[in-house]
Structure formats: structure tokens, C-alpha cells
Amino acid sequence: MFSKKTDEGYKSPAEGVRLKAVCWGEKTLMAEFRLTRGHVLPEHSHPHEQTGYVVSGKIVMQVEGERHVAEPGDSWCIPGNVPHGAEVLEDAVIIEVFSPVREDFLP
């Protein structure tokens, strides 16, 4: 699969969060998140491993109760079923890869 950038196809699962599956295959899905300053993504967990990269902006990730400030160029990998959440300090663009595929993110 090859995917070209477009501003269409974003979902808004929560206030201050826009996401779009940008590319996927049998085992992984890559998503772009556009996060609005001041919003909080509540702690949650899911069975998917989640690897992320900050393109722009600034967030605070909370993973198993530990806080990590993430800025452009920073990255992480969160194992499946590990509680995590985030606070958006600046408008941010985040790229995340999930394995297995997040079916709920597919168009």
C-alpha cells in the first residue's frame, strides 16, 4: 500500500483529537494524530503495541504513572495492555504505529 498526503478522512474520537489511518497492512497500522493544546487524553489501555513519534508540538505522556515530556523528534514504544494517557501542552502532530492493526481506526 502507498498513501499520499491529504487533508481528508480525519476522525474526531474525542474533543481536541483528530486522527487518520494513513497507511496499513496485515500486521501494522500507521496513524496521524492532530492534537489541540489544552486537551487531555485520559488514561486507557488496549492490546495493541503503540510506537509514536512527535512531528511537532509538545505533549506529556503518562505511561504506568510515569510522566514523560515529548517534543519534536522524541519517540516511544508502549507494550499492549499498558495504561497510558497524554496532556497536550502545545498543538501537536504525532505519528503512531499500532500492531496488530487498530480496526477501529480504519476508514
PDB file of C-alpha atoms in Angstrom:
ATOM      1  CA  MET A   1       0.000   0.000   0.000  1.00  0.00           C
ATOM      2  CA  PHE A   2       1.202   3.526  -0.804  1.00  0.00           C
ATOM      3  CA  SER A   3      -0.551   6.541   0.627  1.00  0.00           C
ATOM      4  CA  LYS A   4      -0.410  10.200  -0.485  1.00  0.00           C
ATOM      5  CA  LYS A   5      -0.949  13.074   1.959  1.00  0.00           C
ATOM      6  CA  THR A   6      -4.457  14.506   2.011  1.00  0.00           C
ATOM      7  CA  ASP A   7      -6.415  16.632   4.479  1.00  0.00           C
ATOM      8  CA  GLU A   8      -9.496  14.408   4.141  1.00  0.00           C
ATOM      9  CA  GLY A   9     -10.543  11.373   6.170  1.00  0.00           C
ATOM     10  CA  TYR A  10      -9.877  12.519   9.734  1.00  0.00           C
ATOM     11  CA  LYS A  11     -11.997  11.184  12.607  1.00  0.00           C
ATOM     12  CA  SER A  12     -12.607  13.028  15.887  1.00  0.00           C
ATOM     13  CA  PRO A  13     -12.918  10.366  18.598  1.00  0.00           C
ATOM     14  CA  ALA A  14     -12.674  12.996  21.367  1.00  0.00           C
ATOM     15  CA  GLU A  15     -12.607  16.762  21.733  1.00  0.00           C
ATOM     16  CA  GLY A  16      -9.208  18.116  20.706  1.00  0.00           C
ATOM     17  CA  VAL A  17      -8.222  14.919  18.883  1.00  0.00           C
ATOM     18  CA  ARG A  18      -8.256  14.300  15.150  1.00  0.00           C
ATOM     19  CA  LEU A  19      -6.825  11.085  13.782  1.00  0.00           C
ATOM     20  CA  LYS A  20      -6.458   9.383  10.459  1.00  0.00           C
ATOM     21  CA  ALA A  21      -5.131   5.985   9.434  1.00  0.00           C
ATOM     22  CA  VAL A  22      -2.555   6.970   6.814  1.00  0.00           C
ATOM     23  CA  CYS A  23      -1.246   3.515   5.856  1.00  0.00           C
ATOM     24  CA  TRP A  24      -1.838  -0.089   6.982  1.00  0.00           C
ATOM     25  CA  GLY A  25      -1.152  -3.699   6.138  1.00  0.00           C
ATOM     26  CA  GLU A  26      -1.871  -7.100   7.653  1.00  0.00           C
ATOM     27  CA  LYS A  27       0.070  -6.539  10.890  1.00  0.00           C
ATOM     28  CA  THR A  28       0.527  -2.792  11.420  1.00  0.00           C
ATOM     29  CA  LEU A  29      -1.346   0.480  11.074  1.00  0.00           C
ATOM     30  CA  MET A  30       0.194   3.967  10.941  1.00  0.00           C
ATOM     31  CA  ALA A  31      -1.951   6.869  12.128  1.00  0.00           C
ATOM     32  CA  GLU A  32      -1.518  10.627  12.234  1.00  0.00           C
ATOM     33  CA  PHE A  33      -2.886  12.407  15.298  1.00  0.00           C
ATOM     34  CA  ARG A  34      -3.550  16.151  15.366  1.00  0.00           C
ATOM     35  CA  LEU A  35      -3.915  17.226  18.983  1.00  0.00           C
ATOM     36  CA  THR A  36      -5.160  20.582  20.279  1.00  0.00           C
ATOM     37  CA  ARG A  37      -3.377  22.406  23.090  1.00  0.00           C
ATOM     38  CA  GLY A  38      -5.002  22.091  26.498  1.00  0.00           C
ATOM     39  CA  HIS A  39      -6.740  18.784  25.915  1.00  0.00           C
ATOM     40  CA  VAL A  40      -6.172  15.608  27.898  1.00  0.00           C
ATOM     41  CA  LEU A  41      -6.286  12.077  26.533  1.00  0.00           C
ATOM     42  CA  PRO A  42      -7.486  10.084  29.566  1.00  0.00           C
ATOM     43  CA  GLU A  43      -5.551   7.077  30.751  1.00  0.00           C
ATOM     44  CA  HIS A  44      -6.530   3.973  28.803  1.00  0.00           C
ATOM     45  CA  SER A  45      -5.075   0.705  27.551  1.00  0.00           C
ATOM     46  CA  HIS A  46      -5.552  -1.582  24.570  1.00  0.00           C
ATOM     47  CA  PRO A  47      -3.990  -4.839  23.357  1.00  0.00           C
ATOM     48  CA  HIS A  48      -2.003  -3.072  20.612  1.00  0.00           C
ATOM     49  CA  GLU A  49       1.697  -2.242  20.870  1.00  0.00           C
ATOM     50  CA  GLN A  50       1.981   1.505  20.175  1.00  0.00           C
ATOM     51  CA  THR A  51       5.091   3.224  18.817  1.00  0.00           C
ATOM     52  CA  GLY A  52       4.942   7.005  18.488  1.00  0.00           C
ATOM     53  CA  TYR A  53       6.961   9.951  17.165  1.00  0.00           C
ATOM     54  CA  VAL A  54       6.409  13.680  17.754  1.00  0.00           C
ATOM     55  CA  VAL A  55       6.470  15.624  14.480  1.00  0.00           C
ATOM     56  CA  SER A  56       5.560  18.980  16.039  1.00  0.00           C
ATOM     57  CA  GLY A  57       4.268  20.396  19.296  1.00  0.00           C
ATOM     58  CA  LYS A  58       4.708  19.244  22.873  1.00  0.00           C
ATOM     59  CA  ILE A  59       2.847  16.698  24.993  1.00  0.00           C
ATOM     60  CA  VAL A  60       3.268  14.993  28.342  1.00  0.00           C
ATOM     61  CA  MET A  61       2.857  11.227  28.098  1.00  0.00           C
ATOM     62  CA  GLN A  62       1.855   9.280  31.180  1.00  0.00           C
ATOM     63  CA  VAL A  63       2.840   5.628  30.995  1.00  0.00           C
ATOM     64  CA  GLU A  64       2.181   3.415  34.008  1.00  0.00           C
ATOM     65  CA  GLY A  65       2.078   6.514  36.219  1.00  0.00           C
ATOM     66  CA  GLU A  66       5.387   7.972  34.928  1.00  0.00           C
ATOM     67  CA  ARG A  67       5.351  11.352  33.155  1.00  0.00           C
ATOM     68  CA  HIS A  68       7.482  11.965  30.058  1.00  0.00           C
ATOM     69  CA  VAL A  69       7.661  15.298  28.212  1.00  0.00           C
ATOM     70  CA  ALA A  70       7.732  14.600  24.451  1.00  0.00           C
ATOM     71  CA  GLU A  71       8.852  17.207  21.904  1.00  0.00           C
ATOM     72  CA  PRO A  72       9.688  17.090  18.173  1.00  0.00           C
ATOM     73  CA  GLY A  73      11.984  14.158  17.428  1.00  0.00           C
ATOM     74  CA  ASP A  74      11.079  12.242  20.613  1.00  0.00           C
ATOM     75  CA  SER A  75       9.582   8.757  20.371  1.00  0.00           C
ATOM     76  CA  TRP A  76       8.224   5.894  22.486  1.00  0.00           C
ATOM     77  CA  CYS A  77       7.023   2.321  22.363  1.00  0.00           C
ATOM     78  CA  ILE A  78       4.258   1.235  24.723  1.00  0.00           C
ATOM     79  CA  PRO A  79       3.560  -2.500  25.062  1.00  0.00           C
ATOM     80  CA  GLY A  80      -0.009  -3.717  24.691  1.00  0.00           C
ATOM     81  CA  ASN A  81      -2.298  -3.506  27.743  1.00  0.00           C
ATOM     82  CA  VAL A  82      -0.113  -0.903  29.492  1.00  0.00           C
ATOM     83  CA  PRO A  83      -2.095   2.081  30.876  1.00  0.00           C
ATOM     84  CA  HIS A  84      -1.173   5.404  29.233  1.00  0.00           C
ATOM     85  CA  GLY A  85      -2.563   8.863  28.503  1.00  0.00           C
ATOM     86  CA  ALA A  86      -1.381  12.323  27.483  1.00  0.00           C
ATOM     87  CA  GLU A  87      -1.748  16.030  28.143  1.00  0.00           C
ATOM     88  CA  VAL A  88      -1.340  18.322  25.134  1.00  0.00           C
ATOM     89  CA  LEU A  89       0.879  21.295  26.069  1.00  0.00           C
ATOM     90  CA  GLU A  90       1.101  22.708  22.512  1.00  0.00           C
ATOM     91  CA  ASP A  91      -0.823  21.907  19.336  1.00  0.00           C
ATOM     92  CA  ALA A  92       0.859  18.706  18.172  1.00  0.00           C
ATOM     93  CA  VAL A  93       1.178  16.299  15.276  1.00  0.00           C
ATOM     94  CA  ILE A  94       2.040  12.752  16.307  1.00  0.00           C
ATOM     95  CA  ILE A  95       2.664   9.697  14.128  1.00  0.00           C
ATOM     96  CA  GLU A  96       1.880   6.349  15.755  1.00  0.00           C
ATOM     97  CA  VAL A  97       2.197   2.768  14.584  1.00  0.00           C
ATOM     98  CA  PHE A  98      -0.029   0.079  16.104  1.00  0.00           C
ATOM     99  CA  SER A  99       0.358  -3.690  15.999  1.00  0.00           C
ATOM    100  CA  PRO A 100      -1.862  -5.521  15.453  1.00  0.00           C
ATOM    101  CA  VAL A 101      -3.940  -3.229  13.228  1.00  0.00           C
ATOM    102  CA  ARG A 102      -6.376  -0.943  15.083  1.00  0.00           C
ATOM    103  CA  GLU A 103      -9.551  -1.934  13.255  1.00  0.00           C
ATOM    104  CA  ASP A 104     -11.396   0.989  14.893  1.00  0.00           C
ATOM    105  CA  PHE A 105      -9.049   3.441  13.129  1.00  0.00           C
ATOM    106  CA  LEU A 106      -9.635   2.110   9.607  1.00  0.00           C
ATOM    107  CA  PRO A 107     -11.651   4.342   7.250  1.00  0.00           C
TER     108      PRO A 107
END
